[in-house]
Amino acid sequence: MQVVGYETGERAGTAEAALLVAREGVVEREPLPEGRRLDYTLGERRCAGALDGEEHIPCEVPEAPYCEAHDSTWVCARCTGDCLKAEMDCYQQHAVYFAAFAPDTLKVGVTKLPRLRTRFREQGADRGAHVYTVENGRIAREIEAELAAEIPVPDAVRVPRKINGMGRTVDEDAWNRLLADFDIKETYAFEYGLDLDAAPVAETLASGTVLGTKGRVLVLERDGGRFAVDMRDLVGYELEAGTSSRELQSSLGAFG
């Protein structure tokens, strides 16, 4: 079976994350509840193809996770207020927000207003703040670009930085300084139940005991170490039964 996608739980509207796997053209969820034991070795990797509901359309191109024909980059993610589509369609109310990732990484972002809390958890944010509500996505993207340039804060945070902050707390002084100049509508604090005392080691594997997920990062315990897996890095791999025997670098927490 091939990993063809993933769900963070929040994105799927369910309580738990899952890998999406294709078996003979049919897409199934492999839930990732806390305590589940995964026992897979990663095989060959190729393009994950395309999904059509519960049907998987395979692709044999070796480029992964997606080949050029199946790489559906969301055009709105590149928008700064000048619509990149043939016709603007983001007429719903949008929220402009700040998010914090431990210990001191801050970002600005936008999302549709009803998805605000969900968006924070999809990203694995530790703190969130609702800054503005605006009438459409174009205005939201303009404000986002202005804030990113003026404060400055980035509009994207890469997964390795998020992993490095796991097991640490948010710098409250830095967070409060960011919010001080704005009339914040609401703030949020999030817990993910991982109970880490140090950052897990970044690895790409599918074997171990699930400790939980934080955004798209799956945290596994194996051989006394704790490992962080970016689920996007699993997309395209064939999963074979049985745990790989390769040695893994232990996390610092394994030596406590």
PDB file of C-alpha atoms in Angstrom:
ATOM      1  CA  MET A   1       0.000   0.000   0.000  1.00  0.00           C
ATOM      2  CA  GLN A   2       1.114   3.554  -0.706  1.00  0.00           C
ATOM      3  CA  VAL A   3       0.811   6.657   1.477  1.00  0.00           C
ATOM      4  CA  VAL A   4      -1.159   9.115  -0.658  1.00  0.00           C
ATOM      5  CA  GLY A   5      -1.968  11.825   1.887  1.00  0.00           C
ATOM      6  CA  TYR A   6      -2.559  12.644   5.529  1.00  0.00           C
ATOM      7  CA  GLU A   7      -5.105  14.330   7.775  1.00  0.00           C
ATOM      8  CA  THR A   8      -4.254  16.421  10.807  1.00  0.00           C
ATOM      9  CA  GLY A   9      -7.555  15.619  12.502  1.00  0.00           C
ATOM     10  CA  GLU A  10      -8.586  19.260  12.613  1.00  0.00           C
ATOM     11  CA  ARG A  11      -8.533  19.436   8.827  1.00  0.00           C
ATOM     12  CA  ALA A  12     -10.693  16.327   8.541  1.00  0.00           C
ATOM     13  CA  GLY A  13     -13.115  17.389  11.259  1.00  0.00           C
ATOM     14  CA  THR A  14     -12.291  14.348  13.375  1.00  0.00           C
ATOM     15  CA  ALA A  15     -10.647  13.905  16.757  1.00  0.00           C
ATOM     16  CA  GLU A  16      -7.543  12.157  15.454  1.00  0.00           C
ATOM     17  CA  ALA A  17      -5.010  12.413  12.686  1.00  0.00           C
ATOM     18  CA  ALA A  18      -4.551   9.734  10.041  1.00  0.00           C
ATOM     19  CA  LEU A  19      -2.439   8.657   7.125  1.00  0.00           C
ATOM     20  CA  LEU A  20      -4.323   8.151   3.864  1.00  0.00           C
ATOM     21  CA  VAL A  21      -3.209   4.952   2.151  1.00  0.00           C
ATOM     22  CA  ALA A  22      -4.176   3.432  -1.179  1.00  0.00           C
ATOM     23  CA  ARG A  23      -4.773  -0.287  -1.550  1.00  0.00           C
ATOM     24  CA  GLU A  24      -5.621  -1.429  -5.079  1.00  0.00           C
ATOM     25  CA  GLY A  25      -7.068   1.929  -6.022  1.00  0.00           C
ATOM     26  CA  VAL A  26      -9.122   2.432  -2.843  1.00  0.00           C
ATOM     27  CA  VAL A  27      -8.188   5.131  -0.311  1.00  0.00           C
ATOM     28  CA  GLU A  28      -8.425   4.209   3.369  1.00  0.00           C
ATOM     29  CA  ARG A  29      -7.656   6.038   6.625  1.00  0.00           C
ATOM     30  CA  GLU A  30      -4.943   4.672   8.896  1.00  0.00           C
ATOM     31  CA  PRO A  31      -5.865   6.420  12.184  1.00  0.00           C
ATOM     32  CA  LEU A  32      -3.064   7.618  14.466  1.00  0.00           C
ATOM     33  CA  PRO A  33      -4.527   7.549  17.992  1.00  0.00           C
ATOM     34  CA  GLU A  34      -2.216   7.874  20.967  1.00  0.00           C
ATOM     35  CA  GLY A  35      -0.779   4.480  21.883  1.00  0.00           C
ATOM     36  CA  ARG A  36      -1.157   2.878  18.465  1.00  0.00           C
ATOM     37  CA  ARG A  37       1.804   0.762  17.388  1.00  0.00           C
ATOM     38  CA  LEU A  38       2.931   1.323  13.794  1.00  0.00           C
ATOM     39  CA  ASP A  39       4.943  -1.498  12.293  1.00  0.00           C
ATOM     40  CA  TYR A  40       5.919  -0.499   8.765  1.00  0.00           C
ATOM     41  CA  THR A  41       9.125  -0.168   6.759  1.00  0.00           C
ATOM     42  CA  LEU A  42       9.343   2.453   4.035  1.00  0.00           C
ATOM     43  CA  GLY A  43       9.722   0.969   0.570  1.00  0.00           C
ATOM     44  CA  GLU A  44      10.050   2.711  -2.781  1.00  0.00           C
ATOM     45  CA  ARG A  45       8.804   6.266  -3.167  1.00  0.00           C
ATOM     46  CA  ARG A  46       7.099   7.733  -6.214  1.00  0.00           C
ATOM     47  CA  CYS A  47       4.399  10.259  -7.101  1.00  0.00           C
ATOM     48  CA  ALA A  48       1.314   9.846  -4.918  1.00  0.00           C
ATOM     49  CA  GLY A  49      -0.971  10.388  -7.893  1.00  0.00           C
ATOM     50  CA  ALA A  50      -4.394  11.923  -7.366  1.00  0.00           C
ATOM     51  CA  LEU A  51      -7.410  11.357  -5.137  1.00  0.00           C
ATOM     52  CA  ASP A  52     -10.996  11.382  -6.356  1.00  0.00           C
ATOM     53  CA  GLY A  53     -13.092  10.865  -3.264  1.00  0.00           C
ATOM     54  CA  GLU A  54     -12.265   7.363  -2.027  1.00  0.00           C
ATOM     55  CA  GLU A  55     -10.624   6.427  -5.340  1.00  0.00           C
ATOM     56  CA  HIS A  56      -6.896   6.658  -5.947  1.00  0.00           C
ATOM     57  CA  ILE A  57      -5.498   7.395  -9.389  1.00  0.00           C
ATOM     58  CA  PRO A  58      -1.925   6.052  -9.322  1.00  0.00           C
ATOM     59  CA  CYS A  59       1.125   7.537 -10.996  1.00  0.00           C
ATOM     60  CA  GLU A  60       4.391   5.715 -11.698  1.00  0.00           C
ATOM     61  CA  VAL A  61       6.577   8.804 -12.116  1.00  0.00           C
ATOM     62  CA  PRO A  62       9.493   8.541  -9.619  1.00  0.00           C
ATOM     63  CA  GLU A  63       9.237  12.229  -8.614  1.00  0.00           C
ATOM     64  CA  ALA A  64       7.833  12.520  -5.057  1.00  0.00           C
ATOM     65  CA  PRO A  65       5.691  13.396  -3.282  1.00  0.00           C
ATOM     66  CA  TYR A  66       4.075  14.584  -6.524  1.00  0.00           C
ATOM     67  CA  CYS A  67       5.177  14.869 -10.122  1.00  0.00           C
ATOM     68  CA  GLU A  68       4.603  18.086 -12.053  1.00  0.00           C
ATOM     69  CA  ALA A  69       1.246  16.859 -13.360  1.00  0.00           C
ATOM     70  CA  HIS A  70      -0.112  16.114  -9.883  1.00  0.00           C
ATOM     71  CA  ASP A  71       1.436  18.927  -7.833  1.00  0.00           C
ATOM     72  CA  SER A  72      -1.637  20.994  -6.990  1.00  0.00           C
ATOM     73  CA  THR A  73      -0.048  23.955  -5.183  1.00  0.00           C
ATOM     74  CA  TRP A  74      -2.786  26.157  -3.724  1.00  0.00           C
ATOM     75  CA  VAL A  75      -2.565  29.415  -5.646  1.00  0.00           C
ATOM     76  CA  CYS A  76      -4.076  31.443  -2.766  1.00  0.00           C
ATOM     77  CA  ALA A  77      -1.056  30.623  -0.609  1.00  0.00           C
ATOM     78  CA  ARG A  78       1.044  32.854  -2.882  1.00  0.00           C
ATOM     79  CA  CYS A  79      -1.454  35.733  -2.958  1.00  0.00           C
ATOM     80  CA  THR A  80      -0.473  39.121  -1.514  1.00  0.00           C
ATOM     81  CA  GLY A  81      -3.692  40.920  -2.501  1.00  0.00           C
ATOM     82  CA  ASP A  82      -3.374  40.756  -6.283  1.00  0.00           C
ATOM     83  CA  CYS A  83      -5.550  37.772  -7.189  1.00  0.00           C
ATOM     84  CA  LEU A  84      -3.672  35.074  -9.104  1.00  0.00           C
ATOM     85  CA  LYS A  85      -6.845  33.318 -10.254  1.00  0.00           C
ATOM     86  CA  ALA A  86      -8.828  34.033 -13.401  1.00  0.00           C
ATOM     87  CA  GLU A  87     -11.537  35.461 -11.158  1.00  0.00           C
ATOM     88  CA  MET A  88     -11.434  36.331  -7.450  1.00  0.00           C
ATOM     89  CA  ASP A  89     -13.696  34.034  -5.407  1.00  0.00           C
ATOM     90  CA  CYS A  90     -12.698  34.643  -1.757  1.00  0.00           C
ATOM     91  CA  TYR A  91     -15.686  36.771  -0.790  1.00  0.00           C
ATOM     92  CA  GLN A  92     -16.225  35.241   2.658  1.00  0.00           C
ATOM     93  CA  GLN A  93     -15.121  36.999   5.824  1.00  0.00           C
ATOM     94  CA  HIS A  94     -11.464  36.319   6.634  1.00  0.00           C
ATOM     95  CA  ALA A  95      -9.415  36.631   9.797  1.00  0.00           C
ATOM     96  CA  VAL A  96      -5.907  38.035   9.984  1.00  0.00           C
ATOM     97  CA  TYR A  97      -4.044  36.353  12.840  1.00  0.00           C
ATOM     98  CA  PHE A  98      -0.757  35.983  14.648  1.00  0.00           C
ATOM     99  CA  ALA A  99       0.540  32.575  15.731  1.00  0.00           C
ATOM    100  CA  ALA A 100       3.388  31.621  18.048  1.00  0.00           C
ATOM    101  CA  PHE A 101       5.502  28.465  17.980  1.00  0.00           C
ATOM    102  CA  ALA A 102       7.737  27.698  20.943  1.00  0.00           C
ATOM    103  CA  PRO A 103      10.019  29.131  21.948  1.00  0.00           C
ATOM    104  CA  ASP A 104       9.968  32.436  20.042  1.00  0.00           C
ATOM    105  CA  THR A 105       8.883  31.954  16.423  1.00  0.00           C
ATOM    106  CA  LEU A 106       6.027  34.279  15.473  1.00  0.00           C
ATOM    107  CA  LYS A 107       4.068  34.508  12.208  1.00  0.00           C
ATOM    108  CA  VAL A 108       1.192  36.336  10.572  1.00  0.00           C
ATOM    109  CA  GLY A 109      -1.452  34.549   8.545  1.00  0.00           C
ATOM    110  CA  VAL A 110      -4.973  34.636   7.137  1.00  0.00           C
ATOM    111  CA  THR A 111      -7.809  32.151   7.016  1.00  0.00           C
ATOM    112  CA  LYS A 112     -11.556  32.061   6.511  1.00  0.00           C
ATOM    113  CA  LEU A 113     -13.134  33.336   9.712  1.00  0.00           C
ATOM    114  CA  PRO A 114     -15.004  30.121  10.695  1.00  0.00           C
ATOM    115  CA  ARG A 115     -11.743  28.138  10.352  1.00  0.00           C
ATOM    116  CA  LEU A 116      -9.610  30.313  12.631  1.00  0.00           C
ATOM    117  CA  ARG A 117      -9.224  27.960  15.604  1.00  0.00           C
ATOM    118  CA  THR A 118      -8.921  24.963  13.267  1.00  0.00           C
ATOM    119  CA  ARG A 119      -6.171  26.707  11.300  1.00  0.00           C
ATOM    120  CA  PHE A 120      -4.078  27.284  14.421  1.00  0.00           C
ATOM    121  CA  ARG A 121      -4.211  23.598  15.336  1.00  0.00           C
ATOM    122  CA  GLU A 122      -3.559  22.467  11.743  1.00  0.00           C
ATOM    123  CA  GLN A 123      -0.274  24.361  11.921  1.00  0.00           C
ATOM    124  CA  GLY A 124       0.614  23.106  15.387  1.00  0.00           C
ATOM    125  CA  ALA A 125       0.613  26.611  16.869  1.00  0.00           C
ATOM    126  CA  ASP A 126       1.135  27.014  20.615  1.00  0.00           C
ATOM    127  CA  ARG A 127      -0.544  30.428  20.784  1.00  0.00           C
ATOM    128  CA  GLY A 128      -2.920  32.291  18.511  1.00  0.00           C
ATOM    129  CA  ALA A 129      -4.394  35.774  18.316  1.00  0.00           C
ATOM    130  CA  HIS A 130      -7.268  37.064  16.175  1.00  0.00           C
ATOM    131  CA  VAL A 131      -6.106  40.485  14.977  1.00  0.00           C
ATOM    132  CA  TYR A 132      -8.591  41.647  12.304  1.00  0.00           C
ATOM    133  CA  THR A 133     -11.789  40.508  10.630  1.00  0.00           C
ATOM    134  CA  VAL A 134     -12.154  41.700   7.028  1.00  0.00           C
ATOM    135  CA  GLU A 135     -14.773  41.179   4.357  1.00  0.00           C
ATOM    136  CA  ASN A 136     -12.772  39.108   1.869  1.00  0.00           C
ATOM    137  CA  GLY A 137      -9.545  37.268   1.238  1.00  0.00           C
ATOM    138  CA  ARG A 138      -8.000  39.933  -0.978  1.00  0.00           C
ATOM    139  CA  ILE A 139      -8.067  42.521   1.799  1.00  0.00           C
ATOM    140  CA  ALA A 140      -6.772  39.945   4.288  1.00  0.00           C
ATOM    141  CA  ARG A 141      -3.797  39.106   2.056  1.00  0.00           C
ATOM    142  CA  GLU A 142      -2.958  42.787   1.604  1.00  0.00           C
ATOM    143  CA  ILE A 143      -2.891  43.289   5.382  1.00  0.00           C
ATOM    144  CA  GLU A 144      -0.874  40.114   5.871  1.00  0.00           C
ATOM    145  CA  ALA A 145       1.768  41.291   3.391  1.00  0.00           C
ATOM    146  CA  GLU A 146       1.951  44.719   5.051  1.00  0.00           C
ATOM    147  CA  LEU A 147       2.361  43.271   8.543  1.00  0.00           C
ATOM    148  CA  ALA A 148       4.972  40.757   7.365  1.00  0.00           C
ATOM    149  CA  ALA A 149       7.018  43.638   5.948  1.00  0.00           C
ATOM    150  CA  GLU A 150       6.509  46.231   8.686  1.00  0.00           C
ATOM    151  CA  ILE A 151       6.814  44.339  11.994  1.00  0.00           C
ATOM    152  CA  PRO A 152       8.468  42.183  10.517  1.00  0.00           C
ATOM    153  CA  VAL A 153       7.181  38.626  11.024  1.00  0.00           C
ATOM    154  CA  PRO A 154       7.129  35.810   8.470  1.00  0.00           C
ATOM    155  CA  ASP A 155       3.956  34.460   6.881  1.00  0.00           C
ATOM    156  CA  ALA A 156       5.241  30.876   6.968  1.00  0.00           C
ATOM    157  CA  VAL A 157       7.154  28.711   9.451  1.00  0.00           C
ATOM    158  CA  ARG A 158       8.936  25.576   8.269  1.00  0.00           C
ATOM    159  CA  VAL A 159       8.381  22.247   9.984  1.00  0.00           C
ATOM    160  CA  PRO A 160      12.003  21.779  11.222  1.00  0.00           C
ATOM    161  CA  ARG A 161      11.714  24.999  13.233  1.00  0.00           C
ATOM    162  CA  LYS A 162       8.438  23.777  14.744  1.00  0.00           C
ATOM    163  CA  ILE A 163      10.049  20.457  15.690  1.00  0.00           C
ATOM    164  CA  ASN A 164      13.017  22.199  17.315  1.00  0.00           C
ATOM    165  CA  GLY A 165      10.613  24.059  19.594  1.00  0.00           C
ATOM    166  CA  MET A 166       8.799  20.973  20.857  1.00  0.00           C
ATOM    167  CA  GLY A 167       9.225  20.374  24.564  1.00  0.00           C
ATOM    168  CA  ARG A 168       9.739  24.107  25.160  1.00  0.00           C
ATOM    169  CA  THR A 169       7.396  26.919  26.159  1.00  0.00           C
ATOM    170  CA  VAL A 170       6.487  30.108  24.344  1.00  0.00           C
ATOM    171  CA  ASP A 171       8.457  33.249  25.155  1.00  0.00           C
ATOM    172  CA  GLU A 172       5.537  35.153  26.674  1.00  0.00           C
ATOM    173  CA  ASP A 173       7.411  38.470  26.651  1.00  0.00           C
ATOM    174  CA  ALA A 174       8.025  38.253  22.891  1.00  0.00           C
ATOM    175  CA  TRP A 175       4.417  37.204  22.295  1.00  0.00           C
ATOM    176  CA  ASN A 176       2.997  40.030  24.403  1.00  0.00           C
ATOM    177  CA  ARG A 177       5.252  42.591  22.704  1.00  0.00           C
ATOM    178  CA  LEU A 178       3.901  41.511  19.329  1.00  0.00           C
ATOM    179  CA  LEU A 179       0.292  41.884  20.466  1.00  0.00           C
ATOM    180  CA  ALA A 180       0.742  45.136  22.388  1.00  0.00           C
ATOM    181  CA  ASP A 181       0.187  47.469  19.414  1.00  0.00           C
ATOM    182  CA  PHE A 182      -3.031  45.807  18.260  1.00  0.00           C
ATOM    183  CA  ASP A 183      -6.626  45.688  19.461  1.00  0.00           C
ATOM    184  CA  ILE A 184      -6.707  41.886  19.703  1.00  0.00           C
ATOM    185  CA  LYS A 185     -10.148  40.332  19.416  1.00  0.00           C
ATOM    186  CA  GLU A 186      -9.310  37.010  21.085  1.00  0.00           C
ATOM    187  CA  THR A 187      -6.293  34.959  22.089  1.00  0.00           C
ATOM    188  CA  TYR A 188      -5.857  31.188  22.173  1.00  0.00           C
ATOM    189  CA  ALA A 189      -3.521  28.697  23.858  1.00  0.00           C
ATOM    190  CA  PHE A 190      -3.163  25.119  22.648  1.00  0.00           C
ATOM    191  CA  GLU A 191      -2.000  21.853  24.168  1.00  0.00           C
ATOM    192  CA  TYR A 192      -1.287  18.691  22.189  1.00  0.00           C
ATOM    193  CA  GLY A 193      -0.758  16.172  24.988  1.00  0.00           C
ATOM    194  CA  LEU A 194       2.747  15.152  23.907  1.00  0.00           C
ATOM    195  CA  ASP A 195       4.406  15.627  27.318  1.00  0.00           C
ATOM    196  CA  LEU A 196       7.887  16.169  25.836  1.00  0.00           C
ATOM    197  CA  ASP A 197      10.815  17.425  27.893  1.00  0.00           C
ATOM    198  CA  ALA A 198      13.069  17.877  24.857  1.00  0.00           C
ATOM    199  CA  ALA A 199      12.698  18.192  21.108  1.00  0.00           C
ATOM    200  CA  PRO A 200      12.251  14.837  19.353  1.00  0.00           C
ATOM    201  CA  VAL A 201      14.660  13.858  16.591  1.00  0.00           C
ATOM    202  CA  ALA A 202      13.420  14.566  13.073  1.00  0.00           C
ATOM    203  CA  GLU A 203      13.181  11.292  11.144  1.00  0.00           C
ATOM    204  CA  THR A 204      11.219   9.799   8.264  1.00  0.00           C
ATOM    205  CA  LEU A 205       9.852   6.484   9.468  1.00  0.00           C
ATOM    206  CA  ALA A 206       6.554   4.653  10.014  1.00  0.00           C
ATOM    207  CA  SER A 207       7.323   2.403  12.972  1.00  0.00           C
ATOM    208  CA  GLY A 208       6.965   3.032  16.668  1.00  0.00           C
ATOM    209  CA  THR A 209       4.321   3.894  19.232  1.00  0.00           C
ATOM    210  CA  VAL A 210       2.237   6.989  18.505  1.00  0.00           C
ATOM    211  CA  LEU A 211       2.615   9.661  21.187  1.00  0.00           C
ATOM    212  CA  GLY A 212       0.406  12.088  19.278  1.00  0.00           C
ATOM    213  CA  THR A 213       0.465  14.704  16.572  1.00  0.00           C
ATOM    214  CA  LYS A 214       1.060  18.432  16.457  1.00  0.00           C
ATOM    215  CA  GLY A 215      -0.155  19.858  13.194  1.00  0.00           C
ATOM    216  CA  ARG A 216       1.274  17.651  10.482  1.00  0.00           C
ATOM    217  CA  VAL A 217       4.069  16.351  12.748  1.00  0.00           C
ATOM    218  CA  LEU A 218       3.627  12.792  14.006  1.00  0.00           C
ATOM    219  CA  VAL A 219       5.572  11.985  17.180  1.00  0.00           C
ATOM    220  CA  LEU A 220       6.638   8.367  17.688  1.00  0.00           C
ATOM    221  CA  GLU A 221       8.469   6.550  20.466  1.00  0.00           C
ATOM    222  CA  ARG A 222      10.830   3.775  19.432  1.00  0.00           C
ATOM    223  CA  ASP A 223      13.761   2.031  21.099  1.00  0.00           C
ATOM    224  CA  GLY A 224      13.729   4.527  23.956  1.00  0.00           C
ATOM    225  CA  GLY A 225      13.890   7.560  21.655  1.00  0.00           C
ATOM    226  CA  ARG A 226      11.286  10.026  20.490  1.00  0.00           C
ATOM    227  CA  PHE A 227      11.030  10.952  16.838  1.00  0.00           C
ATOM    228  CA  ALA A 228       9.182  13.621  14.888  1.00  0.00           C
ATOM    229  CA  VAL A 229       7.887  12.690  11.453  1.00  0.00           C
ATOM    230  CA  ASP A 230       6.636  15.287   8.994  1.00  0.00           C
ATOM    231  CA  MET A 231       3.696  13.368   7.550  1.00  0.00           C
ATOM    232  CA  ARG A 232       4.160  15.090   4.195  1.00  0.00           C
ATOM    233  CA  ASP A 233       7.556  13.361   3.994  1.00  0.00           C
ATOM    234  CA  LEU A 234       5.757  10.001   4.094  1.00  0.00           C
ATOM    235  CA  VAL A 235       3.550  10.792   1.092  1.00  0.00           C
ATOM    236  CA  GLY A 236       4.470   8.661  -1.901  1.00  0.00           C
ATOM    237  CA  TYR A 237       6.153   5.841   0.030  1.00  0.00           C
ATOM    238  CA  GLU A 238       5.095   2.222  -0.193  1.00  0.00           C
ATOM    239  CA  LEU A 239       4.529   0.775   3.281  1.00  0.00           C
ATOM    240  CA  GLU A 240       5.798  -2.744   3.871  1.00  0.00           C
ATOM    241  CA  ALA A 241       4.889  -4.824   6.917  1.00  0.00           C
ATOM    242  CA  GLY A 242       7.584  -5.062   9.564  1.00  0.00           C
ATOM    243  CA  THR A 243       9.844  -2.618  11.362  1.00  0.00           C
ATOM    244  CA  SER A 244      13.117  -1.574   9.757  1.00  0.00           C
ATOM    245  CA  SER A 245      16.208  -2.727  11.651  1.00  0.00           C
ATOM    246  CA  ARG A 246      18.231   0.415  10.879  1.00  0.00           C
ATOM    247  CA  GLU A 247      19.607   2.247  13.890  1.00  0.00           C
ATOM    248  CA  LEU A 248      18.172   5.640  14.737  1.00  0.00           C
ATOM    249  CA  GLN A 249      19.728   8.613  16.480  1.00  0.00           C
ATOM    250  CA  SER A 250      18.289   8.799  19.994  1.00  0.00           C
ATOM    251  CA  SER A 251      16.565  11.937  21.217  1.00  0.00           C
ATOM    252  CA  LEU A 252      18.142  13.772  24.144  1.00  0.00           C
ATOM    253  CA  GLY A 253      15.106  12.858  26.219  1.00  0.00           C
ATOM    254  CA  ALA A 254      16.087   9.192  26.010  1.00  0.00           C
ATOM    255  CA  PHE A 255      19.059   9.875  28.277  1.00  0.00           C
ATOM    256  CA  GLY A 256      17.141  11.560  31.089  1.00  0.00           C
TER     257      GLY A 256
END
